[in-house]
Short mmCIF file of C-alpha atoms in Angstrom, two decimals:
data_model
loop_
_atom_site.label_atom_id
_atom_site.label_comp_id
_atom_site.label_asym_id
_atom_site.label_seq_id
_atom_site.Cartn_x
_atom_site.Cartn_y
_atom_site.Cartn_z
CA UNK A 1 7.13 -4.85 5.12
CA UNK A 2 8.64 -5.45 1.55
CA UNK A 3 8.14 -9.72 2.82
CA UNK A 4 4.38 -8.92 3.91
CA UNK A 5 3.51 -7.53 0.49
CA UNK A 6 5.19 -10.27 -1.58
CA UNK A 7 3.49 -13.04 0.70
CA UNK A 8 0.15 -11.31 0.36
CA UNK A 9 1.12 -11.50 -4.25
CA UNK A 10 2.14 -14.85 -3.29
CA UNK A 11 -0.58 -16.21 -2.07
CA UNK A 12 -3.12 -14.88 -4.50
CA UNK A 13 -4.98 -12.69 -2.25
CA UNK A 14 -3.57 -9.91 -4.39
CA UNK A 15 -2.60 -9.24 -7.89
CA UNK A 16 0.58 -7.70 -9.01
CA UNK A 17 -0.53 -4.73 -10.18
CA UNK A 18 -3.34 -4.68 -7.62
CA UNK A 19 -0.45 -5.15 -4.50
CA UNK A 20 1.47 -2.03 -6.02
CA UNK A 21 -1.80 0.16 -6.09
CA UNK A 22 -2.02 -0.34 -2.57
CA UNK A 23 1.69 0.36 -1.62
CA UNK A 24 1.08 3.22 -3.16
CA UNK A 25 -1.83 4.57 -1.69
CA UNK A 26 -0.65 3.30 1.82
CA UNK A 27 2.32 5.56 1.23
CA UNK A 28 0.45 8.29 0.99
CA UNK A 29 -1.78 7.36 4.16
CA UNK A 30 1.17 5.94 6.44
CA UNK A 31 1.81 9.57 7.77
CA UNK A 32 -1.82 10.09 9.28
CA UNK A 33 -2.01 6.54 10.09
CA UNK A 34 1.22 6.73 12.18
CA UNK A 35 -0.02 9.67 14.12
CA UNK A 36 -3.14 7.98 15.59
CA UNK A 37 -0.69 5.16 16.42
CA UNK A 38 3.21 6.22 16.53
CA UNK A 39 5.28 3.56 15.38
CA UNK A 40 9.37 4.27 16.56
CA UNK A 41 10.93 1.87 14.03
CA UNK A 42 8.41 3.51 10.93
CA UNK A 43 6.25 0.91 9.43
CA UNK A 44 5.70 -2.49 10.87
CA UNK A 45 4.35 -5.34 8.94
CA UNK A 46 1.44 -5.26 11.33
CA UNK A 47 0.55 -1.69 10.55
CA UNK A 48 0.36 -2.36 6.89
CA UNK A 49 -1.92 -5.64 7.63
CA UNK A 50 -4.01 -3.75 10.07
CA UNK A 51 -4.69 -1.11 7.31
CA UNK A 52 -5.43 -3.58 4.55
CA UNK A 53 -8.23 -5.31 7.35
CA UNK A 54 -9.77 -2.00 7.49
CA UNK A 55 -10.72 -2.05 3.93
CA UNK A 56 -11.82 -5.16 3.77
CA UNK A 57 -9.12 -6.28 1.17
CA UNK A 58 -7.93 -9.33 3.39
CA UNK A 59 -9.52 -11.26 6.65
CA UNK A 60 -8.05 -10.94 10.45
CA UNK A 61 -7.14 -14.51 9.60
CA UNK A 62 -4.80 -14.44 6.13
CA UNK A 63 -3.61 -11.43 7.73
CA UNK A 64 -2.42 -13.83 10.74
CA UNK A 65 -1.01 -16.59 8.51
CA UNK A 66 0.60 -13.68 6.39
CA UNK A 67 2.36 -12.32 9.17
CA UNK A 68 3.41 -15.37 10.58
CA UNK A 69 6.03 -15.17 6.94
CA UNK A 70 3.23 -17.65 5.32
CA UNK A 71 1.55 -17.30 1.85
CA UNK A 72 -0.99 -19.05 2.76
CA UNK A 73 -2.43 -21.69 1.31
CA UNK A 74 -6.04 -19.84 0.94
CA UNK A 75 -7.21 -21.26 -1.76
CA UNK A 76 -8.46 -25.00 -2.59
CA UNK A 77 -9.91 -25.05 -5.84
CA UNK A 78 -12.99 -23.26 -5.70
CA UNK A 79 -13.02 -21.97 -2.78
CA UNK A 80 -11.04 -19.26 -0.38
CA UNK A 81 -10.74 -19.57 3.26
CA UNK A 82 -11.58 -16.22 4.90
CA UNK A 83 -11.31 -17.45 8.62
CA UNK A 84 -10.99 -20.64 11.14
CA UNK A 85 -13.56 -21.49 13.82
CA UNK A 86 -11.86 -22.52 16.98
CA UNK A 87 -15.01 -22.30 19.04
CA UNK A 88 -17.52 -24.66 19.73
CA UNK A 89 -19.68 -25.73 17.90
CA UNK A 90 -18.22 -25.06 14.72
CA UNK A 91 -14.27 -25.71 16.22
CA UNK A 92 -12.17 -27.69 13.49
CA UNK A 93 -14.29 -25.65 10.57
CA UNK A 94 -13.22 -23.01 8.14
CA UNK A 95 -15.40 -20.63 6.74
CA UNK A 96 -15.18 -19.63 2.86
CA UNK A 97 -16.56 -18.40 -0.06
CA UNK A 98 -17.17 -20.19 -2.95
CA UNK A 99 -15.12 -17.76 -5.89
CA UNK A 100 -17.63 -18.34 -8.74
CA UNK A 101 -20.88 -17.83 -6.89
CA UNK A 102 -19.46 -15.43 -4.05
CA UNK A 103 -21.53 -17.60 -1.95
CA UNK A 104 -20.27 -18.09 2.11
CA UNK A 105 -19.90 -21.92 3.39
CA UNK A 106 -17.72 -23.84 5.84
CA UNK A 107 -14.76 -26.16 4.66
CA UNK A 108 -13.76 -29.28 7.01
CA UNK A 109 -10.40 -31.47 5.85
CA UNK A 110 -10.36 -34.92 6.16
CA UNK A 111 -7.36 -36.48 8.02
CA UNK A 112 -4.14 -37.62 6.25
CA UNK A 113 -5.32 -40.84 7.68
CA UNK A 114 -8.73 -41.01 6.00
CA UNK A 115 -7.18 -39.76 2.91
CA UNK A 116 -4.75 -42.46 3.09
CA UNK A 117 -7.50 -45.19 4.20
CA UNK A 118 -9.31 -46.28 0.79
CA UNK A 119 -11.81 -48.14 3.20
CA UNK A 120 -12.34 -44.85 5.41
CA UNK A 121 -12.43 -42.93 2.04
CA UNK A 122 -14.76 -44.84 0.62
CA UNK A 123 -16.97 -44.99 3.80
CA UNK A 124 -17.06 -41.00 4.17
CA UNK A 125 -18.16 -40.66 0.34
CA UNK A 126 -20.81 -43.34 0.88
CA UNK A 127 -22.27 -41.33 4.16
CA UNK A 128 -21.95 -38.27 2.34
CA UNK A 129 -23.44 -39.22 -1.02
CA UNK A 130 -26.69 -40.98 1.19
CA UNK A 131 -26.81 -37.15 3.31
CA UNK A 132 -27.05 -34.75 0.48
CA UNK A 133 -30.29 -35.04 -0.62
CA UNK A 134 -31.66 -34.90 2.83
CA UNK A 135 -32.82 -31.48 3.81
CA UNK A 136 -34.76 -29.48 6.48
CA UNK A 137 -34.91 -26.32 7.27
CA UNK A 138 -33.22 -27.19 10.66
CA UNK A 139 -31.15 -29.10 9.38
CA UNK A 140 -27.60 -27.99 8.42
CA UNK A 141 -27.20 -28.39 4.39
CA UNK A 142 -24.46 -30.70 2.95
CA UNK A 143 -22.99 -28.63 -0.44
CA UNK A 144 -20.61 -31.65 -1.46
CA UNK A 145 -17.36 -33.36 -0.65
CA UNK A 146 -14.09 -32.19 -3.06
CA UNK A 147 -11.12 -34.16 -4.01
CA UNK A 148 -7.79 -32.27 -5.19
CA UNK A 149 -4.38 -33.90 -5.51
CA UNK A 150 -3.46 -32.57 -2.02
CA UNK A 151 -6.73 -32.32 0.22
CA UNK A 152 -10.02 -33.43 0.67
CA UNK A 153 -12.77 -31.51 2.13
CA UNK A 154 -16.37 -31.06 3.04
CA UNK A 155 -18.58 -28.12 2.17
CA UNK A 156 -21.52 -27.47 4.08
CA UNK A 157 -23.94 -24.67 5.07
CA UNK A 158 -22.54 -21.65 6.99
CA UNK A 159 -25.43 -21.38 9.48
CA UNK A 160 -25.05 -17.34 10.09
CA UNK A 161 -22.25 -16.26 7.29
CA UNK A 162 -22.78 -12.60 9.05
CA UNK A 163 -21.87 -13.68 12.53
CA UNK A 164 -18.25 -13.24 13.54
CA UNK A 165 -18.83 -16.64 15.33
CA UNK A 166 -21.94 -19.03 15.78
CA UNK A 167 -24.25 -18.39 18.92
CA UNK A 168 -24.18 -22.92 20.32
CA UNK A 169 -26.99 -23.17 21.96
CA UNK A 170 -25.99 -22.94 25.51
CA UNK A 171 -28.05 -23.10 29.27
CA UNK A 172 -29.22 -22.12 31.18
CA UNK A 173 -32.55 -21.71 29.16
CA UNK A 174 -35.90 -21.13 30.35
CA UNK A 175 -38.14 -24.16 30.12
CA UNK A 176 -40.22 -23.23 26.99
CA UNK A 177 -37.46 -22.28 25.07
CA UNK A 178 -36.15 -25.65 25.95
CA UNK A 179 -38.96 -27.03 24.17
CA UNK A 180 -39.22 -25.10 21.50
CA UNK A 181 -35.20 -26.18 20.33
CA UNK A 182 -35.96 -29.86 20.88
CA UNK A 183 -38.95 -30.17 19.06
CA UNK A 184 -37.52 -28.28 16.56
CA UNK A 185 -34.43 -30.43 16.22
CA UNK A 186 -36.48 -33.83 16.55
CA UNK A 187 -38.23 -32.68 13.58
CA UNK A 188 -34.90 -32.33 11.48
CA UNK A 189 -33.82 -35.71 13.11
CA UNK A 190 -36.94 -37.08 12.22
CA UNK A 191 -36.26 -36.25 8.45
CA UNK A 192 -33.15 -38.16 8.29
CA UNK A 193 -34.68 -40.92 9.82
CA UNK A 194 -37.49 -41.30 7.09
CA UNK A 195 -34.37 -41.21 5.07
CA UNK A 196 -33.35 -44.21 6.70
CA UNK A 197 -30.27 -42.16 7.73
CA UNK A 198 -28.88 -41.33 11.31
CA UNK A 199 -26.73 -38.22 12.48
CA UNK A 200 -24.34 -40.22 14.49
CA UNK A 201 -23.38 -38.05 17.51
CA UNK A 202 -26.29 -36.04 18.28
CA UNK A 203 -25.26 -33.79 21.49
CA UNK A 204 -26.31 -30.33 22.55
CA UNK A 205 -23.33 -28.97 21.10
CA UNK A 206 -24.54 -30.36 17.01
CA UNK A 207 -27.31 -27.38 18.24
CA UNK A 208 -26.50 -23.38 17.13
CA UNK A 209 -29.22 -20.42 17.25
CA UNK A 210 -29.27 -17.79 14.66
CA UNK A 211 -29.71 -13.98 15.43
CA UNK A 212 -33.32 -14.97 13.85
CA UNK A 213 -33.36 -17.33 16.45
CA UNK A 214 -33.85 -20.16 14.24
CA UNK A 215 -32.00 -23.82 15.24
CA UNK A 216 -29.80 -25.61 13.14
CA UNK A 217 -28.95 -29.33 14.16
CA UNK A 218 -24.95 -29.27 12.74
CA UNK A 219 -24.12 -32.66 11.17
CA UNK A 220 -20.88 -34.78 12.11
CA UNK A 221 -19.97 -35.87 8.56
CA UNK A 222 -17.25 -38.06 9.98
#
């Protein structure tokens, strides 16, 4: 337990005097805690994790890398990863926030190898730089690509921040419906096209619906 808290200071998900607060207070909890689920060895790491999800202080996820005897990382300059996507259509993505603006997106990191390659570099800043300025409103936004020292990454629009996972658009689906999601993603396709830009590997699964049952055409930056 004593290792869980100092990975949780250590990877700046808590401050000093904000971790010790908490000990504190999940001292004096612990006993009712433990009686709605009776721990034999006292307090288990997973216990105090579990307890710290509940109020919202840290994610199911840094609460999984913490536990695994990790301090993360979480943060990459601006921004802190609150979770990873593993399911389609977002698999490979993490969602965030953006610290200064509180605002939710999705961070993707580029490859050692494209790091590494100046001519694959240079050809994902290019694509990137030419995709920004197009926008639609079915069209997932591009927020920038960031460069630190260690990692480079990709921050677009979170197309449901609310949603524990995105809804791809999936069959089968009445016929209307149908039509309704392809015209409305031929319209966003249409815009990059004007742009004299392409997405590159359009598929059913670049599609998500939102619980307002908007679409969102995802873009394969890569």
């Amino acid at each position: 337990v004593a290792e869980f808290w100092k990975h949780a200071v250590a990877s700046r998900l808590l401050e000093e005097q904000q971790a010790e607060e908490l000990v504190a207070l999940f001292q004096e909890e612990a006993p009712a805690f433990q009686e709605e689920a009776p721990a034999p060895q006292g307090t288990t790491p997973k216990e105090v994790a579990d307890w710290l999800i509940r109020r919202q202080t840290i994610t199911r996820y840094q609460a999984k890398v913490l536990l695994a005897g990790r301090p993360g990382p979480f943060f990459y300059g601006d921004y802190r990863v609150e979770s990873r996507s593993k399911r389609p259509p977002l698999a490979g993505w993490f969602r965030a926030q953006h610290i200064p603006t509180g605002h939710p997106v999705l961070l993707r990191f580029l490859s050692a190898e494209t790091v590494r390659n100046k001519q694959q570099w240079l050809a994902v800043e290019q694509r990137v730089n030419e995709q920004m300025g197009v926008q639609h409103p079915n069209l997932q936004d591009l927020f920038g690509l960031v460069s630190l020292p260690r990692y480079r990454f990709l921050v677009a629009q979170d197309p449901e921040p609310a949603a524990p996972e995105i809804r791809p658009v999936a069959g089968p689906i009445p016929a209307l419906e149908a039509c309704r999601i392809i015209r409305l993603a031929a319209l966003a396709l249409a815009k990059l096209h004007l742009q004299g830009q392409v997405h590159g590997e359009f598929c059913p699964g670049c599609l998500s619906r939102t619980s307002q049952d908007n679409v969102l055409v995802l873009r394969e930056w890569i």
